[in-house]
């Protein structure tokens, strides 16, 4: 069995998302305590109690999701679960994968993604950018919709999440026009997402420049497990190449469909989504139907996944 671990990013967060796992495994709270010390505020309180508006602020969402992913991974290790042969993460989740592969220290990564979020938000102030999911159109049709709705503003196809599900991002007015025009273009639905930045669009270029300077100071090592990067679908062993991939990722599309197809072509036959929710499990099922993605986000799914892997060996 060739096992892959994938880590979710923004969009999988919710208030109370780690409560069930934390009730059974003290290492969850310990992990959030480490993050809180690095950040200088009580991250667990926001994740446990909200309010939702605060958790949805990208400067909070990004370190919260990273910490939730790492806490779930530590629970998996404590439960003696089998280790993966390859990893990847969706957007922000790529940082989680690199921490779990021991390429980044957790405390460094928490501060790094908090700065990443701040750079992204400062590049496009709240209210000026937008992001939405377009359902039921193929990739080229979404790109054409973006061209038509842009009207001189920036509007890009930014997340290729599954066949017929593409996320667009850019100027708020352009996103609104695309959502309005989507039905006429043949889309089944268009859903505005609760994110405060137009991630992975060209509007993120100033954030990428700042990130390039910031990441120079971070100790990056060769991963112990290969991590496939969103931006070019390769695993990197050179620390400078990893830094470059993380910088480019900010203003480049997330090529999730191709990434999952590559894993399947490389022989992965079982995948675990390590972190809150089961968004990636749903996407992956629509990309490659021949293998299953098992989510691990609470004690029930943990036990179910451990049992499923034990019976498969």
PDB file of C-alpha atoms in Angstrom:
ATOM      1  CA  UNK A   1       0.000   0.000   0.000  1.00  0.00           C
ATOM      2  CA  UNK A   2       1.346   3.419  -0.960  1.00  0.00           C
ATOM      3  CA  UNK A   3      -0.107   5.920   1.506  1.00  0.00           C
ATOM      4  CA  UNK A   4      -0.386   9.691   1.034  1.00  0.00           C
ATOM      5  CA  UNK A   5      -1.329  12.348   3.568  1.00  0.00           C
ATOM      6  CA  UNK A   6      -3.017  15.569   2.449  1.00  0.00           C
ATOM      7  CA  UNK A   7      -3.644  18.609   4.624  1.00  0.00           C
ATOM      8  CA  UNK A   8      -6.557  21.052   4.270  1.00  0.00           C
ATOM      9  CA  UNK A   9      -6.220  24.828   4.307  1.00  0.00           C
ATOM     10  CA  UNK A  10      -8.617  27.775   4.510  1.00  0.00           C
ATOM     11  CA  UNK A  11     -12.201  26.796   3.829  1.00  0.00           C
ATOM     12  CA  UNK A  12     -12.094  23.811   6.193  1.00  0.00           C
ATOM     13  CA  UNK A  13     -12.133  25.925   9.350  1.00  0.00           C
ATOM     14  CA  UNK A  14     -15.069  26.276  11.734  1.00  0.00           C
ATOM     15  CA  UNK A  15     -15.607  27.329  15.337  1.00  0.00           C
ATOM     16  CA  UNK A  16     -15.233  24.293  17.590  1.00  0.00           C
ATOM     17  CA  UNK A  17     -13.462  22.291  14.888  1.00  0.00           C
ATOM     18  CA  UNK A  18     -10.998  20.630  17.312  1.00  0.00           C
ATOM     19  CA  UNK A  19     -13.191  20.197  20.398  1.00  0.00           C
ATOM     20  CA  UNK A  20     -13.923  16.479  20.016  1.00  0.00           C
ATOM     21  CA  UNK A  21     -10.298  15.545  19.374  1.00  0.00           C
ATOM     22  CA  UNK A  22      -9.064  17.799  22.184  1.00  0.00           C
ATOM     23  CA  UNK A  23     -11.457  16.178  24.668  1.00  0.00           C
ATOM     24  CA  UNK A  24      -9.724  12.819  24.166  1.00  0.00           C
ATOM     25  CA  UNK A  25      -6.139  13.801  23.332  1.00  0.00           C
ATOM     26  CA  UNK A  26      -4.306  16.377  25.510  1.00  0.00           C
ATOM     27  CA  UNK A  27      -1.695  16.846  22.779  1.00  0.00           C
ATOM     28  CA  UNK A  28      -4.251  18.932  20.846  1.00  0.00           C
ATOM     29  CA  UNK A  29      -4.352  21.627  23.534  1.00  0.00           C
ATOM     30  CA  UNK A  30      -0.598  21.377  23.963  1.00  0.00           C
ATOM     31  CA  UNK A  31      -0.143  22.066  20.252  1.00  0.00           C
ATOM     32  CA  UNK A  32      -2.438  25.098  20.420  1.00  0.00           C
ATOM     33  CA  UNK A  33      -0.562  26.326  23.494  1.00  0.00           C
ATOM     34  CA  UNK A  34       2.686  26.208  21.487  1.00  0.00           C
ATOM     35  CA  UNK A  35       1.051  28.209  18.709  1.00  0.00           C
ATOM     36  CA  UNK A  36      -0.385  30.742  21.162  1.00  0.00           C
ATOM     37  CA  UNK A  37       3.059  31.330  22.662  1.00  0.00           C
ATOM     38  CA  UNK A  38       4.506  31.925  19.198  1.00  0.00           C
ATOM     39  CA  UNK A  39       1.676  34.292  18.214  1.00  0.00           C
ATOM     40  CA  UNK A  40       1.238  36.186  21.469  1.00  0.00           C
ATOM     41  CA  UNK A  41      -2.509  35.578  21.829  1.00  0.00           C
ATOM     42  CA  UNK A  42      -4.806  32.701  22.834  1.00  0.00           C
ATOM     43  CA  UNK A  43      -5.461  30.918  19.533  1.00  0.00           C
ATOM     44  CA  UNK A  44      -7.364  28.067  21.199  1.00  0.00           C
ATOM     45  CA  UNK A  45      -9.977  30.415  22.633  1.00  0.00           C
ATOM     46  CA  UNK A  46     -10.805  31.740  19.147  1.00  0.00           C
ATOM     47  CA  UNK A  47     -10.931  28.245  17.636  1.00  0.00           C
ATOM     48  CA  UNK A  48     -13.024  26.847  20.472  1.00  0.00           C
ATOM     49  CA  UNK A  49     -15.396  29.762  21.067  1.00  0.00           C
ATOM     50  CA  UNK A  50     -15.170  32.147  18.111  1.00  0.00           C
ATOM     51  CA  UNK A  51     -16.703  34.483  17.218  1.00  0.00           C
ATOM     52  CA  UNK A  52     -16.896  33.156  13.662  1.00  0.00           C
ATOM     53  CA  UNK A  53     -16.163  36.611  12.229  1.00  0.00           C
ATOM     54  CA  UNK A  54     -12.793  36.635  14.006  1.00  0.00           C
ATOM     55  CA  UNK A  55     -11.878  33.088  12.942  1.00  0.00           C
ATOM     56  CA  UNK A  56     -12.748  34.026   9.338  1.00  0.00           C
ATOM     57  CA  UNK A  57     -10.158  36.827   9.350  1.00  0.00           C
ATOM     58  CA  UNK A  58      -7.304  35.414   7.308  1.00  0.00           C
ATOM     59  CA  UNK A  59      -4.691  36.502   9.862  1.00  0.00           C
ATOM     60  CA  UNK A  60      -6.386  34.172  12.355  1.00  0.00           C
ATOM     61  CA  UNK A  61      -7.605  31.469   9.965  1.00  0.00           C
ATOM     62  CA  UNK A  62      -4.184  30.607   8.595  1.00  0.00           C
ATOM     63  CA  UNK A  63      -2.365  29.912  11.889  1.00  0.00           C
ATOM     64  CA  UNK A  64      -5.530  28.254  13.248  1.00  0.00           C
ATOM     65  CA  UNK A  65      -5.723  25.788  10.366  1.00  0.00           C
ATOM     66  CA  UNK A  66      -1.989  25.092  10.413  1.00  0.00           C
ATOM     67  CA  UNK A  67      -2.173  24.351  14.144  1.00  0.00           C
ATOM     68  CA  UNK A  68      -5.261  22.161  13.737  1.00  0.00           C
ATOM     69  CA  UNK A  69      -3.532  20.148  11.010  1.00  0.00           C
ATOM     70  CA  UNK A  70      -0.404  19.657  13.120  1.00  0.00           C
ATOM     71  CA  UNK A  71      -2.416  18.720  16.207  1.00  0.00           C
ATOM     72  CA  UNK A  72      -4.260  16.080  14.167  1.00  0.00           C
ATOM     73  CA  UNK A  73      -0.948  14.735  12.821  1.00  0.00           C
ATOM     74  CA  UNK A  74       0.435  14.471  16.352  1.00  0.00           C
ATOM     75  CA  UNK A  75      -2.663  12.550  17.424  1.00  0.00           C
ATOM     76  CA  UNK A  76      -2.087  10.206  14.469  1.00  0.00           C
ATOM     77  CA  UNK A  77       1.527   9.628  15.529  1.00  0.00           C
ATOM     78  CA  UNK A  78       0.466   9.048  19.145  1.00  0.00           C
ATOM     79  CA  UNK A  79      -2.058   6.482  17.878  1.00  0.00           C
ATOM     80  CA  UNK A  80       0.723   4.566  16.061  1.00  0.00           C
ATOM     81  CA  UNK A  81      -0.861   5.130  12.667  1.00  0.00           C
ATOM     82  CA  UNK A  82       1.185   4.131   9.591  1.00  0.00           C
ATOM     83  CA  UNK A  83       3.382   6.815   8.061  1.00  0.00           C
ATOM     84  CA  UNK A  84       2.891   8.138   4.517  1.00  0.00           C
ATOM     85  CA  UNK A  85       5.250   7.807   1.571  1.00  0.00           C
ATOM     86  CA  UNK A  86       4.248  11.208   0.170  1.00  0.00           C
ATOM     87  CA  UNK A  87       2.454  14.357   1.373  1.00  0.00           C
ATOM     88  CA  UNK A  88       0.796  17.469  -0.013  1.00  0.00           C
ATOM     89  CA  UNK A  89      -1.365  20.300   1.264  1.00  0.00           C
ATOM     90  CA  UNK A  90      -4.056  22.445  -0.300  1.00  0.00           C
ATOM     91  CA  UNK A  91      -2.683  25.995  -0.419  1.00  0.00           C
ATOM     92  CA  UNK A  92      -2.001  26.840   3.247  1.00  0.00           C
ATOM     93  CA  UNK A  93      -2.000  23.093   3.945  1.00  0.00           C
ATOM     94  CA  UNK A  94       1.338  22.877   2.126  1.00  0.00           C
ATOM     95  CA  UNK A  95       2.931  24.470   5.202  1.00  0.00           C
ATOM     96  CA  UNK A  96       1.327  21.783   7.371  1.00  0.00           C
ATOM     97  CA  UNK A  97       2.802  19.085   5.114  1.00  0.00           C
ATOM     98  CA  UNK A  98       6.264  20.642   5.358  1.00  0.00           C
ATOM     99  CA  UNK A  99       6.061  20.779   9.160  1.00  0.00           C
ATOM    100  CA  UNK A 100       4.973  17.131   9.332  1.00  0.00           C
ATOM    101  CA  UNK A 101       7.787  16.214   6.924  1.00  0.00           C
ATOM    102  CA  UNK A 102      10.184  18.025   9.306  1.00  0.00           C
ATOM    103  CA  UNK A 103      11.247  20.591   6.711  1.00  0.00           C
ATOM    104  CA  UNK A 104       9.906  23.425   8.890  1.00  0.00           C
ATOM    105  CA  UNK A 105       9.786  23.803  12.672  1.00  0.00           C
ATOM    106  CA  UNK A 106       6.225  24.232  13.930  1.00  0.00           C
ATOM    107  CA  UNK A 107       6.903  27.462  15.842  1.00  0.00           C
ATOM    108  CA  UNK A 108       8.587  28.984  12.785  1.00  0.00           C
ATOM    109  CA  UNK A 109       5.707  27.900  10.541  1.00  0.00           C
ATOM    110  CA  UNK A 110       3.029  29.396  12.839  1.00  0.00           C
ATOM    111  CA  UNK A 111       4.721  32.793  12.768  1.00  0.00           C
ATOM    112  CA  UNK A 112       5.440  32.471   9.063  1.00  0.00           C
ATOM    113  CA  UNK A 113       1.818  31.806   8.075  1.00  0.00           C
ATOM    114  CA  UNK A 114       0.617  34.599  10.386  1.00  0.00           C
ATOM    115  CA  UNK A 115       2.906  36.970   8.481  1.00  0.00           C
ATOM    116  CA  UNK A 116       1.831  35.414   5.171  1.00  0.00           C
ATOM    117  CA  UNK A 117      -1.781  36.149   6.070  1.00  0.00           C
ATOM    118  CA  UNK A 118      -0.949  39.715   7.108  1.00  0.00           C
ATOM    119  CA  UNK A 119       0.969  40.353   3.894  1.00  0.00           C
ATOM    120  CA  UNK A 120      -1.964  38.993   1.869  1.00  0.00           C
ATOM    121  CA  UNK A 121      -4.517  41.097   3.726  1.00  0.00           C
ATOM    122  CA  UNK A 122      -2.427  44.262   3.503  1.00  0.00           C
ATOM    123  CA  UNK A 123      -1.977  43.713  -0.251  1.00  0.00           C
ATOM    124  CA  UNK A 124      -5.760  43.924  -0.661  1.00  0.00           C
ATOM    125  CA  UNK A 125      -7.628  45.632   2.206  1.00  0.00           C
ATOM    126  CA  UNK A 126     -10.834  44.038   3.496  1.00  0.00           C
ATOM    127  CA  UNK A 127     -13.736  44.751   1.157  1.00  0.00           C
ATOM    128  CA  UNK A 128     -11.636  45.402  -1.947  1.00  0.00           C
ATOM    129  CA  UNK A 129     -11.073  41.761  -2.904  1.00  0.00           C
ATOM    130  CA  UNK A 130     -13.387  38.819  -3.397  1.00  0.00           C
ATOM    131  CA  UNK A 131     -13.313  35.069  -3.908  1.00  0.00           C
ATOM    132  CA  UNK A 132     -15.992  32.646  -5.138  1.00  0.00           C
ATOM    133  CA  UNK A 133     -16.427  29.032  -6.213  1.00  0.00           C
ATOM    134  CA  UNK A 134     -17.879  28.338  -9.667  1.00  0.00           C
ATOM    135  CA  UNK A 135     -19.590  24.945  -9.961  1.00  0.00           C
ATOM    136  CA  UNK A 136     -20.518  23.176 -13.182  1.00  0.00           C
ATOM    137  CA  UNK A 137     -18.133  24.809 -15.665  1.00  0.00           C
ATOM    138  CA  UNK A 138     -14.918  23.336 -17.036  1.00  0.00           C
ATOM    139  CA  UNK A 139     -11.588  25.108 -16.547  1.00  0.00           C
ATOM    140  CA  UNK A 140     -11.558  26.903 -19.892  1.00  0.00           C
ATOM    141  CA  UNK A 141     -15.138  28.131 -19.458  1.00  0.00           C
ATOM    142  CA  UNK A 142     -14.212  29.603 -16.062  1.00  0.00           C
ATOM    143  CA  UNK A 143     -11.168  31.334 -17.554  1.00  0.00           C
ATOM    144  CA  UNK A 144     -13.418  32.802 -20.268  1.00  0.00           C
ATOM    145  CA  UNK A 145     -15.922  33.954 -17.625  1.00  0.00           C
ATOM    146  CA  UNK A 146     -13.096  35.725 -15.783  1.00  0.00           C
ATOM    147  CA  UNK A 147     -12.002  37.501 -18.966  1.00  0.00           C
ATOM    148  CA  UNK A 148     -15.556  38.682 -19.662  1.00  0.00           C
ATOM    149  CA  UNK A 149     -16.309  39.800 -16.105  1.00  0.00           C
ATOM    150  CA  UNK A 150     -12.972  41.505 -15.403  1.00  0.00           C
ATOM    151  CA  UNK A 151     -13.753  44.722 -17.301  1.00  0.00           C
ATOM    152  CA  UNK A 152     -10.302  46.103 -16.559  1.00  0.00           C
ATOM    153  CA  UNK A 153     -10.095  44.683 -13.019  1.00  0.00           C
ATOM    154  CA  UNK A 154      -8.009  41.695 -11.932  1.00  0.00           C
ATOM    155  CA  UNK A 155      -9.965  38.439 -11.940  1.00  0.00           C
ATOM    156  CA  UNK A 156      -8.262  35.037 -12.070  1.00  0.00           C
ATOM    157  CA  UNK A 157      -9.086  31.345 -11.875  1.00  0.00           C
ATOM    158  CA  UNK A 158      -7.079  30.444  -8.786  1.00  0.00           C
ATOM    159  CA  UNK A 159      -8.035  27.012  -7.376  1.00  0.00           C
ATOM    160  CA  UNK A 160      -8.609  24.056  -9.682  1.00  0.00           C
ATOM    161  CA  UNK A 161     -10.194  21.969  -6.946  1.00  0.00           C
ATOM    162  CA  UNK A 162     -12.018  19.233  -8.845  1.00  0.00           C
ATOM    163  CA  UNK A 163     -13.564  18.730 -12.273  1.00  0.00           C
ATOM    164  CA  UNK A 164     -16.211  21.430 -12.631  1.00  0.00           C
ATOM    165  CA  UNK A 165     -15.263  23.213  -9.396  1.00  0.00           C
ATOM    166  CA  UNK A 166     -12.956  26.179  -9.864  1.00  0.00           C
ATOM    167  CA  UNK A 167     -12.405  29.060  -7.467  1.00  0.00           C
ATOM    168  CA  UNK A 168     -11.991  32.578  -8.848  1.00  0.00           C
ATOM    169  CA  UNK A 169     -10.501  35.582  -7.067  1.00  0.00           C
ATOM    170  CA  UNK A 170      -9.697  39.204  -7.697  1.00  0.00           C
ATOM    171  CA  UNK A 171     -11.246  42.626  -7.311  1.00  0.00           C
ATOM    172  CA  UNK A 172     -14.537  42.455  -5.397  1.00  0.00           C
ATOM    173  CA  UNK A 173     -16.535  44.140  -8.163  1.00  0.00           C
ATOM    174  CA  UNK A 174     -15.183  41.739 -10.785  1.00  0.00           C
ATOM    175  CA  UNK A 175     -15.981  38.702  -8.629  1.00  0.00           C
ATOM    176  CA  UNK A 176     -19.514  40.021  -8.152  1.00  0.00           C
ATOM    177  CA  UNK A 177     -19.903  40.444 -11.924  1.00  0.00           C
ATOM    178  CA  UNK A 178     -18.648  36.899 -12.533  1.00  0.00           C
ATOM    179  CA  UNK A 179     -21.079  35.455  -9.988  1.00  0.00           C
ATOM    180  CA  UNK A 180     -23.921  37.379 -11.643  1.00  0.00           C
ATOM    181  CA  UNK A 181     -22.909  36.209 -15.136  1.00  0.00           C
ATOM    182  CA  UNK A 182     -22.111  32.618 -14.161  1.00  0.00           C
ATOM    183  CA  UNK A 183     -25.579  31.158 -14.715  1.00  0.00           C
ATOM    184  CA  UNK A 184     -25.784  32.588 -18.221  1.00  0.00           C
ATOM    185  CA  UNK A 185     -22.362  31.015 -18.864  1.00  0.00           C
ATOM    186  CA  UNK A 186     -23.766  27.610 -17.913  1.00  0.00           C
ATOM    187  CA  UNK A 187     -22.654  27.267 -14.291  1.00  0.00           C
ATOM    188  CA  UNK A 188     -24.819  25.267 -11.877  1.00  0.00           C
ATOM    189  CA  UNK A 189     -23.938  27.488  -8.921  1.00  0.00           C
ATOM    190  CA  UNK A 190     -21.632  30.294  -7.872  1.00  0.00           C
ATOM    191  CA  UNK A 191     -20.841  30.639  -4.174  1.00  0.00           C
ATOM    192  CA  UNK A 192     -19.056  33.594  -2.586  1.00  0.00           C
ATOM    193  CA  UNK A 193     -16.570  32.222  -0.033  1.00  0.00           C
ATOM    194  CA  UNK A 194     -16.036  33.563   3.511  1.00  0.00           C
ATOM    195  CA  UNK A 195     -12.447  34.683   2.985  1.00  0.00           C
ATOM    196  CA  UNK A 196     -11.156  38.211   3.345  1.00  0.00           C
ATOM    197  CA  UNK A 197      -8.425  38.041   0.665  1.00  0.00           C
ATOM    198  CA  UNK A 198      -8.392  37.119  -3.058  1.00  0.00           C
ATOM    199  CA  UNK A 199      -5.778  34.387  -2.487  1.00  0.00           C
ATOM    200  CA  UNK A 200      -3.636  33.104  -5.379  1.00  0.00           C
ATOM    201  CA  UNK A 201      -4.673  35.921  -7.711  1.00  0.00           C
ATOM    202  CA  UNK A 202      -2.333  38.454  -9.312  1.00  0.00           C
ATOM    203  CA  UNK A 203      -3.406  40.932  -6.622  1.00  0.00           C
ATOM    204  CA  UNK A 204      -1.190  38.920  -4.249  1.00  0.00           C
ATOM    205  CA  UNK A 205       2.049  39.974  -5.988  1.00  0.00           C
ATOM    206  CA  UNK A 206       2.987  42.548  -3.287  1.00  0.00           C
ATOM    207  CA  UNK A 207       2.465  39.844  -0.646  1.00  0.00           C
ATOM    208  CA  UNK A 208       4.720  37.454  -2.573  1.00  0.00           C
ATOM    209  CA  UNK A 209       7.497  40.055  -2.665  1.00  0.00           C
ATOM    210  CA  UNK A 210       7.261  40.564   1.102  1.00  0.00           C
ATOM    211  CA  UNK A 211       7.115  36.818   1.685  1.00  0.00           C
ATOM    212  CA  UNK A 212      10.306  36.317  -0.331  1.00  0.00           C
ATOM    213  CA  UNK A 213      12.141  38.570   2.125  1.00  0.00           C
ATOM    214  CA  UNK A 214      10.469  37.087   5.206  1.00  0.00           C
ATOM    215  CA  UNK A 215      11.157  33.448   4.344  1.00  0.00           C
ATOM    216  CA  UNK A 216      14.896  34.051   3.951  1.00  0.00           C
ATOM    217  CA  UNK A 217      15.160  34.136   7.751  1.00  0.00           C
ATOM    218  CA  UNK A 218      13.390  30.785   8.248  1.00  0.00           C
ATOM    219  CA  UNK A 219      15.347  27.566   8.670  1.00  0.00           C
ATOM    220  CA  UNK A 220      14.203  25.159   5.933  1.00  0.00           C
ATOM    221  CA  UNK A 221      15.479  21.580   5.716  1.00  0.00           C
ATOM    222  CA  UNK A 222      15.126  18.800   3.175  1.00  0.00           C
ATOM    223  CA  UNK A 223      11.825  17.001   3.947  1.00  0.00           C
ATOM    224  CA  UNK A 224      11.998  13.498   5.435  1.00  0.00           C
ATOM    225  CA  UNK A 225       8.926  12.622   3.311  1.00  0.00           C
ATOM    226  CA  UNK A 226       8.447  14.070  -0.208  1.00  0.00           C
ATOM    227  CA  UNK A 227       6.011  17.004  -0.299  1.00  0.00           C
ATOM    228  CA  UNK A 228       4.441  17.774  -3.684  1.00  0.00           C
ATOM    229  CA  UNK A 229       4.063  21.517  -4.178  1.00  0.00           C
ATOM    230  CA  UNK A 230       0.885  23.160  -5.500  1.00  0.00           C
ATOM    231  CA  UNK A 231       2.653  25.480  -7.883  1.00  0.00           C
ATOM    232  CA  UNK A 232       4.610  23.054 -10.079  1.00  0.00           C
ATOM    233  CA  UNK A 233       3.580  19.530  -8.945  1.00  0.00           C
ATOM    234  CA  UNK A 234       7.092  18.510  -7.894  1.00  0.00           C
ATOM    235  CA  UNK A 235       8.655  17.498  -4.594  1.00  0.00           C
ATOM    236  CA  UNK A 236      11.699  19.594  -3.708  1.00  0.00           C
ATOM    237  CA  UNK A 237      14.647  18.589  -1.521  1.00  0.00           C
ATOM    238  CA  UNK A 238      16.675  21.801  -1.788  1.00  0.00           C
ATOM    239  CA  UNK A 239      15.688  24.351   0.904  1.00  0.00           C
ATOM    240  CA  UNK A 240      15.987  27.284  -1.506  1.00  0.00           C
ATOM    241  CA  UNK A 241      13.690  25.552  -4.003  1.00  0.00           C
ATOM    242  CA  UNK A 242      11.154  24.989  -1.203  1.00  0.00           C
ATOM    243  CA  UNK A 243      11.283  28.674  -0.257  1.00  0.00           C
ATOM    244  CA  UNK A 244      10.767  29.642  -3.903  1.00  0.00           C
ATOM    245  CA  UNK A 245       7.764  27.306  -4.263  1.00  0.00           C
ATOM    246  CA  UNK A 246       6.124  28.780  -1.154  1.00  0.00           C
ATOM    247  CA  UNK A 247       6.634  32.341  -2.415  1.00  0.00           C
ATOM    248  CA  UNK A 248       5.302  31.570  -5.901  1.00  0.00           C
ATOM    249  CA  UNK A 249       2.300  29.770  -4.395  1.00  0.00           C
ATOM    250  CA  UNK A 250       0.859  33.015  -2.994  1.00  0.00           C
ATOM    251  CA  UNK A 251       0.141  34.481  -6.451  1.00  0.00           C
ATOM    252  CA  UNK A 252      -0.229  31.246  -8.449  1.00  0.00           C
ATOM    253  CA  UNK A 253      -3.150  28.841  -8.923  1.00  0.00           C
ATOM    254  CA  UNK A 254      -3.587  25.774  -6.720  1.00  0.00           C
ATOM    255  CA  UNK A 255      -3.427  22.877  -9.201  1.00  0.00           C
ATOM    256  CA  UNK A 256      -5.182  20.351  -6.975  1.00  0.00           C
ATOM    257  CA  UNK A 257      -6.756  18.263  -9.737  1.00  0.00           C
ATOM    258  CA  UNK A 258      -3.378  17.690 -11.392  1.00  0.00           C
ATOM    259  CA  UNK A 259      -1.715  17.052  -8.027  1.00  0.00           C
ATOM    260  CA  UNK A 260      -4.124  14.267  -7.092  1.00  0.00           C
ATOM    261  CA  UNK A 261      -3.891  12.795 -10.590  1.00  0.00           C
ATOM    262  CA  UNK A 262      -0.097  12.780 -10.252  1.00  0.00           C
ATOM    263  CA  UNK A 263      -0.299  10.946  -6.915  1.00  0.00           C
ATOM    264  CA  UNK A 264      -2.543   8.318  -8.478  1.00  0.00           C
ATOM    265  CA  UNK A 265      -0.193   7.939 -11.459  1.00  0.00           C
ATOM    266  CA  UNK A 266       2.725   7.536  -9.040  1.00  0.00           C
ATOM    267  CA  UNK A 267       1.026   4.572  -7.375  1.00  0.00           C
ATOM    268  CA  UNK A 268      -0.790   6.070  -4.378  1.00  0.00           C
ATOM    269  CA  UNK A 269      -3.734   3.820  -3.576  1.00  0.00           C
ATOM    270  CA  UNK A 270      -4.846   5.189  -0.194  1.00  0.00           C
ATOM    271  CA  UNK A 271      -5.002   8.749   1.061  1.00  0.00           C
ATOM    272  CA  UNK A 272      -5.672  10.356   4.438  1.00  0.00           C
ATOM    273  CA  UNK A 273      -6.974  13.892   4.923  1.00  0.00           C
ATOM    274  CA  UNK A 274      -5.306  15.029   8.142  1.00  0.00           C
ATOM    275  CA  UNK A 275      -7.109  18.007   9.656  1.00  0.00           C
ATOM    276  CA  UNK A 276     -10.548  19.518  10.242  1.00  0.00           C
ATOM    277  CA  UNK A 277     -13.418  18.499   8.011  1.00  0.00           C
ATOM    278  CA  UNK A 278     -13.512  16.403   4.874  1.00  0.00           C
ATOM    279  CA  UNK A 279     -13.370  18.969   2.088  1.00  0.00           C
ATOM    280  CA  UNK A 280     -10.399  17.324   0.367  1.00  0.00           C
ATOM    281  CA  UNK A 281     -11.957  13.861   0.643  1.00  0.00           C
ATOM    282  CA  UNK A 282     -14.948  15.169  -1.305  1.00  0.00           C
ATOM    283  CA  UNK A 283     -12.782  16.844  -3.942  1.00  0.00           C
ATOM    284  CA  UNK A 284     -10.469  13.860  -4.351  1.00  0.00           C
ATOM    285  CA  UNK A 285     -13.352  11.454  -4.915  1.00  0.00           C
ATOM    286  CA  UNK A 286     -14.398  13.507  -7.924  1.00  0.00           C
ATOM    287  CA  UNK A 287     -10.834  13.635  -9.277  1.00  0.00           C
ATOM    288  CA  UNK A 288      -9.735   9.981  -8.960  1.00  0.00           C
ATOM    289  CA  UNK A 289     -12.456   7.459  -8.212  1.00  0.00           C
ATOM    290  CA  UNK A 290     -10.105   4.490  -7.883  1.00  0.00           C
ATOM    291  CA  UNK A 291      -8.858   5.270  -4.386  1.00  0.00           C
ATOM    292  CA  UNK A 292     -10.469   6.541  -1.235  1.00  0.00           C
ATOM    293  CA  UNK A 293      -9.507   9.533   0.895  1.00  0.00           C
ATOM    294  CA  UNK A 294     -10.133   8.789   4.571  1.00  0.00           C
ATOM    295  CA  UNK A 295     -10.666  11.894   6.731  1.00  0.00           C
ATOM    296  CA  UNK A 296      -9.239  12.136  10.251  1.00  0.00           C
ATOM    297  CA  UNK A 297     -10.658  15.027  12.274  1.00  0.00           C
ATOM    298  CA  UNK A 298     -12.234  13.565  15.454  1.00  0.00           C
ATOM    299  CA  UNK A 299     -11.979  10.381  17.579  1.00  0.00           C
ATOM    300  CA  UNK A 300     -14.575   8.515  15.484  1.00  0.00           C
ATOM    301  CA  UNK A 301     -12.884   9.142  12.116  1.00  0.00           C
ATOM    302  CA  UNK A 302      -9.492   8.424  13.698  1.00  0.00           C
ATOM    303  CA  UNK A 303     -10.599   4.975  14.860  1.00  0.00           C
ATOM    304  CA  UNK A 304     -12.393   4.245  11.576  1.00  0.00           C
ATOM    305  CA  UNK A 305      -9.313   5.154   9.526  1.00  0.00           C
ATOM    306  CA  UNK A 306      -6.901   3.183  11.723  1.00  0.00           C
ATOM    307  CA  UNK A 307      -9.199   0.154  11.421  1.00  0.00           C
ATOM    308  CA  UNK A 308      -9.513   0.538   7.653  1.00  0.00           C
ATOM    309  CA  UNK A 309      -5.737   0.687   7.192  1.00  0.00           C
ATOM    310  CA  UNK A 310      -5.175  -2.268   9.538  1.00  0.00           C
ATOM    311  CA  UNK A 311      -7.592  -4.401   7.523  1.00  0.00           C
ATOM    312  CA  UNK A 312      -5.930  -3.386   4.253  1.00  0.00           C
ATOM    313  CA  UNK A 313      -2.472  -4.619   5.243  1.00  0.00           C
TER     314      UNK A 313
END
